[in-house]
Each structure stands twice: as C-alpha cells, then as structure tokens.
mmCIF file of N, CA and C in Angstrom:
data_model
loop_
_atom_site.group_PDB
_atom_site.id
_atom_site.type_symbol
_atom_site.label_atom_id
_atom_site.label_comp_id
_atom_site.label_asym_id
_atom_site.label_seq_id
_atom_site.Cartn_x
_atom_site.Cartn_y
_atom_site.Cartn_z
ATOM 1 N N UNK A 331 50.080 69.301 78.474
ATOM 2 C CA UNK A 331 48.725 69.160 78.977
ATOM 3 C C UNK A 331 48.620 69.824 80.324
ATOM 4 N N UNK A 332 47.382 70.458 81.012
ATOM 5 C CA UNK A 332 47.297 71.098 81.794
ATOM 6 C C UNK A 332 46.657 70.117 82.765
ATOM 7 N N UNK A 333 47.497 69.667 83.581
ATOM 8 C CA UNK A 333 46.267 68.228 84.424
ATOM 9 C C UNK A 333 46.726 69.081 86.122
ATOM 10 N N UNK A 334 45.941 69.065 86.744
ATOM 11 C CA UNK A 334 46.242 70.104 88.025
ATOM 12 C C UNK A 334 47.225 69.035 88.998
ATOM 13 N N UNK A 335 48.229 69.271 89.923
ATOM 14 C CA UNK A 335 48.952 68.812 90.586
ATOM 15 C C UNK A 335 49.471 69.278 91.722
ATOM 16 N N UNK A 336 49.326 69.119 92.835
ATOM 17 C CA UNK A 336 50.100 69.655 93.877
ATOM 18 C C UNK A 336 50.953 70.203 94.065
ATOM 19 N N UNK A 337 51.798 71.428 94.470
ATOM 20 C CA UNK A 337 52.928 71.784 93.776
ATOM 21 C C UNK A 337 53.780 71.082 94.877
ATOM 22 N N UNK A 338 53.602 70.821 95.673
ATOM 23 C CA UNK A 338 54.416 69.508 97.043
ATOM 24 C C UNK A 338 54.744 68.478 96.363
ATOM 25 N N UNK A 339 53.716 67.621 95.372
ATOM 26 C CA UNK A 339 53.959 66.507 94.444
ATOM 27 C C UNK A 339 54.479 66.040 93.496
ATOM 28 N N UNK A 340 55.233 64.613 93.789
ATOM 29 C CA UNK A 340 55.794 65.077 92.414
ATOM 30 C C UNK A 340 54.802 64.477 91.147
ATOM 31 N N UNK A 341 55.373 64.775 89.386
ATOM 32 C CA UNK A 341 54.290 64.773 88.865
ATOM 33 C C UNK A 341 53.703 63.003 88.737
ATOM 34 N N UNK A 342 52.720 63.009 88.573
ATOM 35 C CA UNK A 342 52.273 61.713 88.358
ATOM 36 C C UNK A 342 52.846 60.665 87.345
ATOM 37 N N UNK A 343 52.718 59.628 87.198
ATOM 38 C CA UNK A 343 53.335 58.719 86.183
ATOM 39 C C UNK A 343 52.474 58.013 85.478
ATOM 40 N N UNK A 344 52.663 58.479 83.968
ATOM 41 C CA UNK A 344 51.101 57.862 83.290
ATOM 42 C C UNK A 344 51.586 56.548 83.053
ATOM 43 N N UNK A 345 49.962 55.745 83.049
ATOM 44 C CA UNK A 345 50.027 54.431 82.403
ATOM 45 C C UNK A 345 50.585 54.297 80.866
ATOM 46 N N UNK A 346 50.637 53.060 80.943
ATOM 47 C CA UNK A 346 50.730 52.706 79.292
ATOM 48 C C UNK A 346 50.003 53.161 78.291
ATOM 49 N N UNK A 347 48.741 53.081 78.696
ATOM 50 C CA UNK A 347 47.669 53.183 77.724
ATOM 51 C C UNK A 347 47.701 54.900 77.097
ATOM 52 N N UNK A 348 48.052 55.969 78.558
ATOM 53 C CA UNK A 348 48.236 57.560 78.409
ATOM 54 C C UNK A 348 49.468 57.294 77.149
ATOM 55 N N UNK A 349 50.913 57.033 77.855
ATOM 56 C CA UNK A 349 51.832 57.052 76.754
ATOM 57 C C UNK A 349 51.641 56.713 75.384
ATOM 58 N N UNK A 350 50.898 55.716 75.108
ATOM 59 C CA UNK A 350 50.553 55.515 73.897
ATOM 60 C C UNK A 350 49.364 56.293 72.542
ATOM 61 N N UNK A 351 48.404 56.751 73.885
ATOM 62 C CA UNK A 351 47.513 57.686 73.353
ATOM 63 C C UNK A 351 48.750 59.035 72.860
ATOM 64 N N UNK A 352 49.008 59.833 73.623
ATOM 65 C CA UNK A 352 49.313 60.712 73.526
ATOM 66 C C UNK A 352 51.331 61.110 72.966
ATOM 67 N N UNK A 353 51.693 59.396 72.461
ATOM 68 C CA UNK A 353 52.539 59.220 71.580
ATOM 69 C C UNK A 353 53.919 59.780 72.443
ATOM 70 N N UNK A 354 53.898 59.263 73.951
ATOM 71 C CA UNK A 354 55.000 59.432 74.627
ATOM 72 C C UNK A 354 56.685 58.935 75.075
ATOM 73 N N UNK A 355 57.278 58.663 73.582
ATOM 74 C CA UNK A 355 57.701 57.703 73.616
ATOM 75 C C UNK A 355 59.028 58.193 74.724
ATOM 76 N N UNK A 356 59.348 59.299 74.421
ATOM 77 C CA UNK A 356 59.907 60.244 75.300
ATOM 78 C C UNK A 356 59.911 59.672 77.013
ATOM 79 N N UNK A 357 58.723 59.627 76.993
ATOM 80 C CA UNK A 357 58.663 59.384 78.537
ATOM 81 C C UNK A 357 58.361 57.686 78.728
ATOM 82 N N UNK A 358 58.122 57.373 78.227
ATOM 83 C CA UNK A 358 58.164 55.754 78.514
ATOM 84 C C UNK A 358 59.782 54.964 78.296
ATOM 85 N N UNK A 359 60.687 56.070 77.533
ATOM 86 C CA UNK A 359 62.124 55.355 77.678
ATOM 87 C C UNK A 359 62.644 55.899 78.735
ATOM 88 N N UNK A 360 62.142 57.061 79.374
ATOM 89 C CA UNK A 360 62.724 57.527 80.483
ATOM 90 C C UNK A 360 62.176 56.579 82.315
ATOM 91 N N UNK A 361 61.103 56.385 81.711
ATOM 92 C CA UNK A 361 60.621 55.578 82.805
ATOM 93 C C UNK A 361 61.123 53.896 82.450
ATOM 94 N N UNK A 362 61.710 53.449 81.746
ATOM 95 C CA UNK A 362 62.368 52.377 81.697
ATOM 96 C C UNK A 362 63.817 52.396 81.954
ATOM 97 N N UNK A 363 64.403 53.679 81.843
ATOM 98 C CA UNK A 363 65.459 54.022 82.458
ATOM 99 C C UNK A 363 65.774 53.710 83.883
ATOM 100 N N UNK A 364 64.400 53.680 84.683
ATOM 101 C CA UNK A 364 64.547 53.892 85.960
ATOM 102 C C UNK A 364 64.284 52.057 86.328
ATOM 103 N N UNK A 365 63.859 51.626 85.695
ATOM 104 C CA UNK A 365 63.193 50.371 85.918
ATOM 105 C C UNK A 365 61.854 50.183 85.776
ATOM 106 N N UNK A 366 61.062 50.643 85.736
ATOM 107 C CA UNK A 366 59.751 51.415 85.203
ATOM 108 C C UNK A 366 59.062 51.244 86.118
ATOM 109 N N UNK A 367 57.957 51.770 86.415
ATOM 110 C CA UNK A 367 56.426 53.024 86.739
ATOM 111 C C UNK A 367 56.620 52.981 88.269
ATOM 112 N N UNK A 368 56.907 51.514 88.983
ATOM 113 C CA UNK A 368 57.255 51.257 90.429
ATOM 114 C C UNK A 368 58.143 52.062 91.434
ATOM 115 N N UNK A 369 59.593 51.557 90.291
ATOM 116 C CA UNK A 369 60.747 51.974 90.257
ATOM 117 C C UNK A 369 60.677 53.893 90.522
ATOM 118 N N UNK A 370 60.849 53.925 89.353
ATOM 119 C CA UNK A 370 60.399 55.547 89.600
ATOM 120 C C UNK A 370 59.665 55.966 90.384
ATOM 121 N N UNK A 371 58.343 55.722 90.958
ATOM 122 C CA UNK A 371 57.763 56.507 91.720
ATOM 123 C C UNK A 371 58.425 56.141 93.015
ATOM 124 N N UNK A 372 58.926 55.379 93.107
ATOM 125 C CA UNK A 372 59.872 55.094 94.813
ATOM 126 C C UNK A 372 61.306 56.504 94.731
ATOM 127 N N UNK A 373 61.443 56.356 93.579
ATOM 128 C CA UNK A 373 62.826 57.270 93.090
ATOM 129 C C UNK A 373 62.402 58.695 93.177
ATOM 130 N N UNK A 374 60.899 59.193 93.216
ATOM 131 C CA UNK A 374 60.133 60.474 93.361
ATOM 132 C C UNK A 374 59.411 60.659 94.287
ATOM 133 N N UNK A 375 59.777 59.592 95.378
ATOM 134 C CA UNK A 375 59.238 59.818 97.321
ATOM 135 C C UNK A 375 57.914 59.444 96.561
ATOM 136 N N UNK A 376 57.852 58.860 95.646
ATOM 137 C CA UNK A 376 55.991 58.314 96.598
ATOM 138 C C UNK A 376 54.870 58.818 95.708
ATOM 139 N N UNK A 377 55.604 59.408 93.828
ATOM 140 C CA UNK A 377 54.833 59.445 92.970
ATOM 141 C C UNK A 377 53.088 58.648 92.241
ATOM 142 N N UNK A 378 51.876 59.279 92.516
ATOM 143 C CA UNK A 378 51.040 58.746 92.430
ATOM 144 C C UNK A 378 51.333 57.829 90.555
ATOM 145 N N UNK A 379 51.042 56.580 90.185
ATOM 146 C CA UNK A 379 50.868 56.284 89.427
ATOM 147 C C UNK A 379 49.169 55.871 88.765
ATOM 148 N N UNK A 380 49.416 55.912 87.414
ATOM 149 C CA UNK A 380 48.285 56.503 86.907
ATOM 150 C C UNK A 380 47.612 54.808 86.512
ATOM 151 N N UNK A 381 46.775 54.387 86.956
ATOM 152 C CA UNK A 381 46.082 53.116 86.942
ATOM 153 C C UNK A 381 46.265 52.757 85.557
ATOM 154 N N UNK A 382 47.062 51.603 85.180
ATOM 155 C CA UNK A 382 46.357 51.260 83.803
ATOM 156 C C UNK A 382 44.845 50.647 83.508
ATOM 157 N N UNK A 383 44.588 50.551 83.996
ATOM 158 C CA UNK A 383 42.784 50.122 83.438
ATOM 159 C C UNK A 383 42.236 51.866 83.382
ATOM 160 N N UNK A 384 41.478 51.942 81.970
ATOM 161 C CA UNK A 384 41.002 53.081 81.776
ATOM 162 C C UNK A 384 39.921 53.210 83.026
ATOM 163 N N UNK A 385 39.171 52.765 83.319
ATOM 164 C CA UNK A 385 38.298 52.684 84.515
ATOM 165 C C UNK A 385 38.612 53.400 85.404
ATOM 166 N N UNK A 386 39.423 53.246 85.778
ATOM 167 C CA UNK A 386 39.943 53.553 86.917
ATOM 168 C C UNK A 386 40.738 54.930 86.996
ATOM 169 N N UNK A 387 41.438 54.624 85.772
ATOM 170 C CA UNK A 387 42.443 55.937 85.906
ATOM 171 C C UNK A 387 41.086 57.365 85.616
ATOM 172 N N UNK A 388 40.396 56.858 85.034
ATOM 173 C CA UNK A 388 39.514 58.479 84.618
ATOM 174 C C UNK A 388 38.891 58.402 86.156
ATOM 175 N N UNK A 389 38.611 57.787 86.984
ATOM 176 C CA UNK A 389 38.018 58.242 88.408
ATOM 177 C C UNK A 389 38.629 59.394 89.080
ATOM 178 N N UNK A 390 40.440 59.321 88.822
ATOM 179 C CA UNK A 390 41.038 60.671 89.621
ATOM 180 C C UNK A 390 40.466 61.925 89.116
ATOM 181 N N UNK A 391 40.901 62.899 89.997
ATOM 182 C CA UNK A 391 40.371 63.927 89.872
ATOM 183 C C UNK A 391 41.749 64.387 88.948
ATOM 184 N N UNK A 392 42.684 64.313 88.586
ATOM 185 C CA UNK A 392 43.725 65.070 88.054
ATOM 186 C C UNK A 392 43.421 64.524 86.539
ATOM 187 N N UNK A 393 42.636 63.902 86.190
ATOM 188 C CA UNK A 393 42.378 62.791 84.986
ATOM 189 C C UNK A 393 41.174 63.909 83.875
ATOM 190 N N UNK A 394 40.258 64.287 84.792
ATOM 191 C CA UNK A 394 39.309 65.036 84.494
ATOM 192 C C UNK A 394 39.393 66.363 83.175
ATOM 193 N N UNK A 395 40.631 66.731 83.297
ATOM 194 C CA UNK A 395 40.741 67.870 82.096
ATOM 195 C C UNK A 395 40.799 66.755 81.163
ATOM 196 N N UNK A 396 41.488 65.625 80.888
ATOM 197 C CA UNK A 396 41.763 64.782 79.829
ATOM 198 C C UNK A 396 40.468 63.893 79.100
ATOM 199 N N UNK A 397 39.696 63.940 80.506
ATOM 200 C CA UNK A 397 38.556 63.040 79.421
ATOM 201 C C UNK A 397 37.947 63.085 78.540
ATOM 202 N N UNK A 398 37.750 64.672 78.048
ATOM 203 C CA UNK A 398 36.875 64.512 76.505
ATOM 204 C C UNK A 398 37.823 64.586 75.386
ATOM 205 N N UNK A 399 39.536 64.623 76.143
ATOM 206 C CA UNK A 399 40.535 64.478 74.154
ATOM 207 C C UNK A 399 40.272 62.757 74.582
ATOM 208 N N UNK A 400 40.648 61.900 75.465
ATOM 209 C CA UNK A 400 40.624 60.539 74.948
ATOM 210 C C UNK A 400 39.310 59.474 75.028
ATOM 211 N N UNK A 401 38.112 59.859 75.818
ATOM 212 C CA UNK A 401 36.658 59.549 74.861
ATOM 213 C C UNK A 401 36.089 59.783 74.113
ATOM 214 N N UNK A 402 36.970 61.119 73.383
ATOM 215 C CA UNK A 402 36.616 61.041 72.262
ATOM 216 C C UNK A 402 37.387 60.494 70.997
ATOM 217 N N UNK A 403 38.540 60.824 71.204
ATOM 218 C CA UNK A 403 39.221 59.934 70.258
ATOM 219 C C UNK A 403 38.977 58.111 70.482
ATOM 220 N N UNK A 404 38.805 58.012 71.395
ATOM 221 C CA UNK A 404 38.220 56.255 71.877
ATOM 222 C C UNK A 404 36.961 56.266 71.208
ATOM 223 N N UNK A 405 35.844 56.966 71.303
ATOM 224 C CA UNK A 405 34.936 56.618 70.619
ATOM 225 C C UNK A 405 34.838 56.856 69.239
ATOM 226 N N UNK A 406 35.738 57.783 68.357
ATOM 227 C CA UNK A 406 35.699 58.417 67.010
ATOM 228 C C UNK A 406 36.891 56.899 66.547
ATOM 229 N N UNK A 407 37.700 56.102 67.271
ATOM 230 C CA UNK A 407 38.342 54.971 66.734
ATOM 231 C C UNK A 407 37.195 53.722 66.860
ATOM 232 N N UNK A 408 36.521 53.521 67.942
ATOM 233 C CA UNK A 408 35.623 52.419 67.655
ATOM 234 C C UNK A 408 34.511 52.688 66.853
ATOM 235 N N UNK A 409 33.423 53.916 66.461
ATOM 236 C CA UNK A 409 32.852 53.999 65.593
ATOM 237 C C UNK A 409 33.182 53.760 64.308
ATOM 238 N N UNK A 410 34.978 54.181 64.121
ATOM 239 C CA UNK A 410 35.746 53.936 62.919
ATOM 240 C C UNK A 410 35.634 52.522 62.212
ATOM 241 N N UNK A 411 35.927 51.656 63.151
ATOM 242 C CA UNK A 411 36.324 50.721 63.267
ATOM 243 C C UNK A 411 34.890 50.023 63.173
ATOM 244 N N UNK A 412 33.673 50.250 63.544
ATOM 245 C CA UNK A 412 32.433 49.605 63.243
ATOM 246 C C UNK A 412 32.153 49.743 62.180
ATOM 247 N N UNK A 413 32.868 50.934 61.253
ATOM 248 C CA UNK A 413 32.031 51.549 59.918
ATOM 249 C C UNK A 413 32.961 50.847 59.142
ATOM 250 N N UNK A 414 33.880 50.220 59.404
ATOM 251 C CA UNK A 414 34.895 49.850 58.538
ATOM 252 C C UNK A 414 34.073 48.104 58.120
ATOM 253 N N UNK A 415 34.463 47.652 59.715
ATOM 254 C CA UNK A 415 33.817 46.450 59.361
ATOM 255 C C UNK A 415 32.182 45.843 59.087
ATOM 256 N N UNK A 416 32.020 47.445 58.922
ATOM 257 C CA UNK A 416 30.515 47.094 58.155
ATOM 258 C C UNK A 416 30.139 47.617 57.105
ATOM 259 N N UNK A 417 31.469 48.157 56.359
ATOM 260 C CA UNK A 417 31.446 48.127 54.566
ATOM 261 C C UNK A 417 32.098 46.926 54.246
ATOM 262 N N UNK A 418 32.145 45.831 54.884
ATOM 263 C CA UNK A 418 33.334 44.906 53.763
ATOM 264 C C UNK A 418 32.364 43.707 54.014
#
C-alpha cells in the first residue's frame, strides 16, 4: 500500500482492525514478537501507532489514500449483511 511517511520515520504500526482488514497475519505475529503495538513502537524511537477506533484512525492524514478500499468494503459488508437478514 502506498500510505505517505516521513522518510525520518519510522513506519507506522497498524491497529487491529487494519491487520485484519487487509489479512496481516504476517505482521501482527511480528508485532507480538516484540510484545505488541506499545512495545514496538518504543523499540522504533517513537513509532506513531495507528488508533484502533476506526474514527479516529481515518482522521490522520497518512490514513487518507486508504479510505475508499476500507469504506467501501465496510459498507459493501454491512449492506451485505442487511440484504441477508432481510431475505430470511
């Protein structure tokens, strides 16, 4: 993914909710490696971590390329999910 970053910085540390969207399992055993999301960003001088409440995390500006793959897949799963439970 192309999310813009400081090149001084190190890279950000997604929430739960990112890893799971985007099927990271890769990086969520690596960040439990470390002790997880805290841990690591102390271990990377001071890594911004990525808010778990969706709210919040789409406010950054580094968040912004990502918002129309996961509001839309968020909204194409809850429309899913309305049409489902309103055939049965």
């Amino acid at each position: 993914l192309n999310v813009p970053i400081h090149p001084d910085q190190p890279p950000p540390i997604p929430s739960e909710f990112l890893l799971n969207h985007f099927n990271r399992n890769d990086l969520r055993w690596g960040i439990a490696q470390f002790g997880g999301r805290e841990n690591l960003s102390h271990a990377l001088n001071g890594a911004l971590i990525i808010p778990g409440k969706w709210k919040e995390a789409k406010e950054l500006v580094m968040m912004q390329p990502l918002l129309h793959l996961i509001d839309n897949d968020r909204g194409d799963s809850k429309r899913s999910t309305r049409r489902n439970s309103e055939t049965r």
